[in-house]
PDB file of N, CA and C in Angstrom:
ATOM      1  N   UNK A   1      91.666  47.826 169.684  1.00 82.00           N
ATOM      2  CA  UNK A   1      92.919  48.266 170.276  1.00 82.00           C
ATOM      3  C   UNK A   1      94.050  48.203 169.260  1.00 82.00           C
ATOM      4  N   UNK A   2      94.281  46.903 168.238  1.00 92.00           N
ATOM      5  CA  UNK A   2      94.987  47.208 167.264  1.00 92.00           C
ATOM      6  C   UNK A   2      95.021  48.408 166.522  1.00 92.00           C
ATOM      7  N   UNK A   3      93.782  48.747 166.196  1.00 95.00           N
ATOM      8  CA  UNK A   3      93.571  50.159 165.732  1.00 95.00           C
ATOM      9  C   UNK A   3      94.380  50.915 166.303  1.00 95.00           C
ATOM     10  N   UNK A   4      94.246  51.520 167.180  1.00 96.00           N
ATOM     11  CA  UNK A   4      94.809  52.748 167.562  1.00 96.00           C
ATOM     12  C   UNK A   4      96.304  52.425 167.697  1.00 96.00           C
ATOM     13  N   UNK A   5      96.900  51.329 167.773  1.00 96.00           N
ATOM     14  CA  UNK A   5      98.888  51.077 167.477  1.00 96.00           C
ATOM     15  C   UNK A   5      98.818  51.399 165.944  1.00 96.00           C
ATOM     16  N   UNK A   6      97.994  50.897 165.120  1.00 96.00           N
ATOM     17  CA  UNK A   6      98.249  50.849 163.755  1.00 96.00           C
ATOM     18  C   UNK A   6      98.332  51.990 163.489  1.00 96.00           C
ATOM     19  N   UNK A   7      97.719  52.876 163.941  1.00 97.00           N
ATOM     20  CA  UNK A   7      97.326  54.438 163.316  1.00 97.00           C
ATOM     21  C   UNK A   7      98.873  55.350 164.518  1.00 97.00           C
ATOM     22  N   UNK A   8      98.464  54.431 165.674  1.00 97.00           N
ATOM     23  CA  UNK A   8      99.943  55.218 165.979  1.00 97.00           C
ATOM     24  C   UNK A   8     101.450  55.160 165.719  1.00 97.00           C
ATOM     25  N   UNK A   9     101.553  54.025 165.221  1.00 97.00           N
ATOM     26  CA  UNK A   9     102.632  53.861 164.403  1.00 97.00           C
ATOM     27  C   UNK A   9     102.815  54.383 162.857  1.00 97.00           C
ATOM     28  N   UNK A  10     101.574  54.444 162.603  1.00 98.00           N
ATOM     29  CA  UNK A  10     101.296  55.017 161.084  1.00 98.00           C
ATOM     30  C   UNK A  10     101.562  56.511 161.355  1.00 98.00           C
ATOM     31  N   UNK A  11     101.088  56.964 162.426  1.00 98.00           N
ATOM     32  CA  UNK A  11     101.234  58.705 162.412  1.00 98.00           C
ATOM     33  C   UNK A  11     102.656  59.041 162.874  1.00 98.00           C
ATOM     34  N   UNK A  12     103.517  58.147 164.080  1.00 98.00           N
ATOM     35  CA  UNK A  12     104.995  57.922 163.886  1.00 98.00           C
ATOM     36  C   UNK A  12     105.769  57.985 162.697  1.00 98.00           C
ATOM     37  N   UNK A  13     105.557  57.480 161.838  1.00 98.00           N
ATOM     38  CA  UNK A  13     106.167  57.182 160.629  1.00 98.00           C
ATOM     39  C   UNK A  13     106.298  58.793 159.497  1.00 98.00           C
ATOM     40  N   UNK A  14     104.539  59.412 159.772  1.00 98.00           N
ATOM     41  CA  UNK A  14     104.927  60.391 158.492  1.00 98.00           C
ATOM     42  C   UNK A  14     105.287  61.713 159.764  1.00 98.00           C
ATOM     43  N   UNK A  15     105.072  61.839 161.063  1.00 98.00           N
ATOM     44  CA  UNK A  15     105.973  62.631 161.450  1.00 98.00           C
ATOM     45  C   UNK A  15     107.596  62.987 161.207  1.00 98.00           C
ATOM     46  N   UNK A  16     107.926  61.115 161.305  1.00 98.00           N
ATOM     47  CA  UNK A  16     109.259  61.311 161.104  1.00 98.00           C
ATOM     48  C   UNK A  16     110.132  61.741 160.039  1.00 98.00           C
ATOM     49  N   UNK A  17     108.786  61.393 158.395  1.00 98.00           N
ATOM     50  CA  UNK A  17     109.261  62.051 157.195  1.00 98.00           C
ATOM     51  C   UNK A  17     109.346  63.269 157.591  1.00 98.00           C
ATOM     52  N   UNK A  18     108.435  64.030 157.688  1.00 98.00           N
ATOM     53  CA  UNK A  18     108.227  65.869 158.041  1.00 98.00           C
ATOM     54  C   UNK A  18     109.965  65.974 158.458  1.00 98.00           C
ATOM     55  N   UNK A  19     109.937  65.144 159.781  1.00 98.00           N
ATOM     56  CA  UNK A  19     111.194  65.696 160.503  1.00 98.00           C
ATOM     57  C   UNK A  19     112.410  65.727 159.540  1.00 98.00           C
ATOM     58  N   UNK A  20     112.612  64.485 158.788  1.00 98.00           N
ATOM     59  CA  UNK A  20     114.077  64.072 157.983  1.00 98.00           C
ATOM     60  C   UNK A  20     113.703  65.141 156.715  1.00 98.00           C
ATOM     61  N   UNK A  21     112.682  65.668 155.942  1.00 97.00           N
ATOM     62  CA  UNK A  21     112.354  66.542 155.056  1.00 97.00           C
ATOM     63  C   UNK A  21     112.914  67.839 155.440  1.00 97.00           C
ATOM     64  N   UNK A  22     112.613  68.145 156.747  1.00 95.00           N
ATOM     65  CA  UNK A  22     112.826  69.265 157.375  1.00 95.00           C
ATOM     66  C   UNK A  22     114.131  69.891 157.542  1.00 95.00           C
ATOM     67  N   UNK A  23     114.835  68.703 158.137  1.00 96.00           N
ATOM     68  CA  UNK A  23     116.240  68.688 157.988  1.00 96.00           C
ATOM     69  C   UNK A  23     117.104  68.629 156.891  1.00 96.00           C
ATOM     70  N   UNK A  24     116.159  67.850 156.084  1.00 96.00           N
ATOM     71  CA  UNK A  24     117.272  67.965 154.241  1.00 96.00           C
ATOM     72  C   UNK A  24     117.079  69.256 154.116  1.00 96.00           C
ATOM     73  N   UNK A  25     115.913  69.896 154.165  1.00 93.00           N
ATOM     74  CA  UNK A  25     116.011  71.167 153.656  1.00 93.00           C
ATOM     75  C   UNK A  25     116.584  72.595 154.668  1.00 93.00           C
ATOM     76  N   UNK A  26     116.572  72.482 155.565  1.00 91.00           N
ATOM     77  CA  UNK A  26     117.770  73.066 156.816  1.00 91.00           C
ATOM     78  C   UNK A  26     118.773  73.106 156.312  1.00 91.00           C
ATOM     79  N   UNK A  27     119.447  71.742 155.994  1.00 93.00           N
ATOM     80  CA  UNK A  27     120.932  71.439 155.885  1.00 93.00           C
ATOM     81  C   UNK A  27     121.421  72.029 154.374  1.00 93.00           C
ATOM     82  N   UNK A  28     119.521  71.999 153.537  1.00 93.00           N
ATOM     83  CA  UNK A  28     120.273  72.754 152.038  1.00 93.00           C
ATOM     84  C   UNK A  28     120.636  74.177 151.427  1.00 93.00           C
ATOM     85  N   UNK A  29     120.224  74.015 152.696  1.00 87.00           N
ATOM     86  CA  UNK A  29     120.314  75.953 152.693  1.00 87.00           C
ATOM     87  C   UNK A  29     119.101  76.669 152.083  1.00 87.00           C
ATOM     88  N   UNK A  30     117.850  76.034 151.949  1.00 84.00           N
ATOM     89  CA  UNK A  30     116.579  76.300 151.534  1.00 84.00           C
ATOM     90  C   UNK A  30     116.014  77.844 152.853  1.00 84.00           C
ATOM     91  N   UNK A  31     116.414  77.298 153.573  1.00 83.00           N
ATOM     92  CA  UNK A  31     115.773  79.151 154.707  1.00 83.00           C
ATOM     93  C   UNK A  31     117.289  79.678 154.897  1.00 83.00           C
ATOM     94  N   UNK A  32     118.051  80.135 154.040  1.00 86.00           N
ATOM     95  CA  UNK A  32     119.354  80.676 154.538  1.00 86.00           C
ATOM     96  C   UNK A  32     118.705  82.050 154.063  1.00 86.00           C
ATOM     97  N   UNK A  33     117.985  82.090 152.783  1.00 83.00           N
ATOM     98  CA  UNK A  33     117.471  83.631 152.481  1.00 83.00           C
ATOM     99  C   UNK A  33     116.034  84.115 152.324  1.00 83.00           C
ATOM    100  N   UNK A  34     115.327  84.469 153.614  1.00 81.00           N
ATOM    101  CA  UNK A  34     114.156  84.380 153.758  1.00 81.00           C
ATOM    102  C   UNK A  34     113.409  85.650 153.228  1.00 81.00           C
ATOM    103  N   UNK A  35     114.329  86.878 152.632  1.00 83.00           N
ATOM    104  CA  UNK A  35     113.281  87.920 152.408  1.00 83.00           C
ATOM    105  C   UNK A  35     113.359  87.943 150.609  1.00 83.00           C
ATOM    106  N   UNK A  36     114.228  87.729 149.866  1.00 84.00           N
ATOM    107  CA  UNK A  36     114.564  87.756 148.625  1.00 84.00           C
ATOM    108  C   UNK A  36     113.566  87.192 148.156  1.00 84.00           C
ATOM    109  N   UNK A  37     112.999  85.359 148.441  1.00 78.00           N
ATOM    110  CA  UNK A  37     112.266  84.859 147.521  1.00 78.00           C
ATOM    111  C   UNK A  37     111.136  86.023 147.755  1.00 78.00           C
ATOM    112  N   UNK A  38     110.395  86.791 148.401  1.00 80.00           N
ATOM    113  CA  UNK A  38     108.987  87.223 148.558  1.00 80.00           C
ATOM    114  C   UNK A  38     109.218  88.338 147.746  1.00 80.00           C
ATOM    115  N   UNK A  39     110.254  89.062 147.595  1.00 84.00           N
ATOM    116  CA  UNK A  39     110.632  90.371 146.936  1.00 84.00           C
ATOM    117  C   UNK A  39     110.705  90.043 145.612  1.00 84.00           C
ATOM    118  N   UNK A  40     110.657  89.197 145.146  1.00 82.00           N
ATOM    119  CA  UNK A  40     110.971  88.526 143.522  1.00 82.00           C
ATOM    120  C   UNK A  40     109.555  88.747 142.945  1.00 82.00           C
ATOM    121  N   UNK A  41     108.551  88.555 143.610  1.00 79.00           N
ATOM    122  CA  UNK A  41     107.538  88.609 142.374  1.00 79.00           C
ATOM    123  C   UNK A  41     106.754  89.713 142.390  1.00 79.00           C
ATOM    124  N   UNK A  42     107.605  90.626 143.183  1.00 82.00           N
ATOM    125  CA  UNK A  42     107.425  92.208 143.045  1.00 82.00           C
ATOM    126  C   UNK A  42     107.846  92.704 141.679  1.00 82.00           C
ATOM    127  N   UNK A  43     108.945  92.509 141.756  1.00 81.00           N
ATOM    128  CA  UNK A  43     109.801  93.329 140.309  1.00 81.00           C
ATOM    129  C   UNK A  43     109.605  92.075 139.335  1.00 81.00           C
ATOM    130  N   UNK A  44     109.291  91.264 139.090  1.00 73.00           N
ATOM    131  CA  UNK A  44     108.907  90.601 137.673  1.00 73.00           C
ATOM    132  C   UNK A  44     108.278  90.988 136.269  1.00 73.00           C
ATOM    133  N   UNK A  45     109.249  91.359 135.643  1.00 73.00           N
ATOM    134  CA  UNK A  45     108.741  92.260 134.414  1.00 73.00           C
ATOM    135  C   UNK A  45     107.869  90.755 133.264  1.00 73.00           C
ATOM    136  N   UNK A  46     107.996  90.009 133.682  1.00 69.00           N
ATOM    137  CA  UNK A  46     107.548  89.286 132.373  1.00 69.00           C
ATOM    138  C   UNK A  46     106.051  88.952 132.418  1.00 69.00           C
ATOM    139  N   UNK A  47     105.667  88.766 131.047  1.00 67.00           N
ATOM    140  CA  UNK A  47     104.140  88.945 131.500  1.00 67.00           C
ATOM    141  C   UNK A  47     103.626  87.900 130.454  1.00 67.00           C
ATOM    142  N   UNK A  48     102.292  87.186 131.055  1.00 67.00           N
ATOM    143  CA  UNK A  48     102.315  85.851 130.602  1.00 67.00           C
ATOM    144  C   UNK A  48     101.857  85.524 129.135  1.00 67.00           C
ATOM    145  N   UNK A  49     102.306  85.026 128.178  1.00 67.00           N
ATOM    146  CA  UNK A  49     102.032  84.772 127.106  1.00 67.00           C
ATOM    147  C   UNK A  49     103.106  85.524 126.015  1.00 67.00           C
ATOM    148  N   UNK A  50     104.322  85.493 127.178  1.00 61.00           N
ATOM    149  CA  UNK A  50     105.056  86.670 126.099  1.00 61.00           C
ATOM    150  C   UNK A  50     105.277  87.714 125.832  1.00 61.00           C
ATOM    151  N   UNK A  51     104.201  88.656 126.019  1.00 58.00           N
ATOM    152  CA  UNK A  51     104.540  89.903 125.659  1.00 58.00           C
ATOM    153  C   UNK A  51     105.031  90.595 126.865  1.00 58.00           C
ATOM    154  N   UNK A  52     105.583  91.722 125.755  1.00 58.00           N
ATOM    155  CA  UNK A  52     106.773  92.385 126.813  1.00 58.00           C
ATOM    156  C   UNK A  52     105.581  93.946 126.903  1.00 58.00           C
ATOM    157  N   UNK A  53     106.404  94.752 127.751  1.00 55.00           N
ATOM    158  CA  UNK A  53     105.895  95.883 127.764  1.00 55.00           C
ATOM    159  C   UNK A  53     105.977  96.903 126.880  1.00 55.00           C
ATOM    160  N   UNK A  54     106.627  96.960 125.659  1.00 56.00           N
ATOM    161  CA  UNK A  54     106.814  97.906 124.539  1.00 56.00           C
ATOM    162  C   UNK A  54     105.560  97.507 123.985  1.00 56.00           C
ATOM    163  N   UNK A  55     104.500  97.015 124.313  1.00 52.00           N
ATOM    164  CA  UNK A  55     102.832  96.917 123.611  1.00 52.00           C
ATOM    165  C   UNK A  55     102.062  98.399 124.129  1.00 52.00           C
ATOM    166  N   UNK A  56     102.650  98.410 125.562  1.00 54.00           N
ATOM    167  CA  UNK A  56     101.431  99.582 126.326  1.00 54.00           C
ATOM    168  C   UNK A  56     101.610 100.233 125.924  1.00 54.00           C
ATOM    169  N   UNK A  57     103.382 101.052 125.892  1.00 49.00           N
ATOM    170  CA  UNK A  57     104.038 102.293 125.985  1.00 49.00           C
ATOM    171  C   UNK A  57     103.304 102.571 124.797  1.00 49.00           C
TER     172      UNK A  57
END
C-alpha cells in the first residue's frame, strides 16, 4: 500500500513540473507564433557542410 502513495505522490510531483513548464512557456510567449516556426525550414537556403548553391548552378 505504501507503494502505490509513493508512486502517487511521485506522479503528483512530475505532473506538476509539466504544469509550471507549461506555464513558463505560455507566459513566454513560446505559442504566440504558431505557423512561422514550421514555414522556416521550407525556405532554408543553407546547406550542410557549407556549401552554398553557386556549386550546382
Amino acid at each position: 500500500m505504501s507503494v502505490v502513495l509513493l508512486l502517487l505522490l511521485a506522479s503528483v510531483l512530475v505532473a506538476g513540473g509539466f504544469l509550471v513548464a507549461f506555464l513558463w512557456a505560455a507566459r513566454s510567449g513560446q505559442y504566440d507564433d504558431m505557423v512561422t516556426p514550421s514555414m522556416r525550414m521550407l525556405f532554408d537556403d543553407d546547406k550542410p557542410g557549407g556549401e552554398t548553391n553557386k556549386k550546382i548552378q
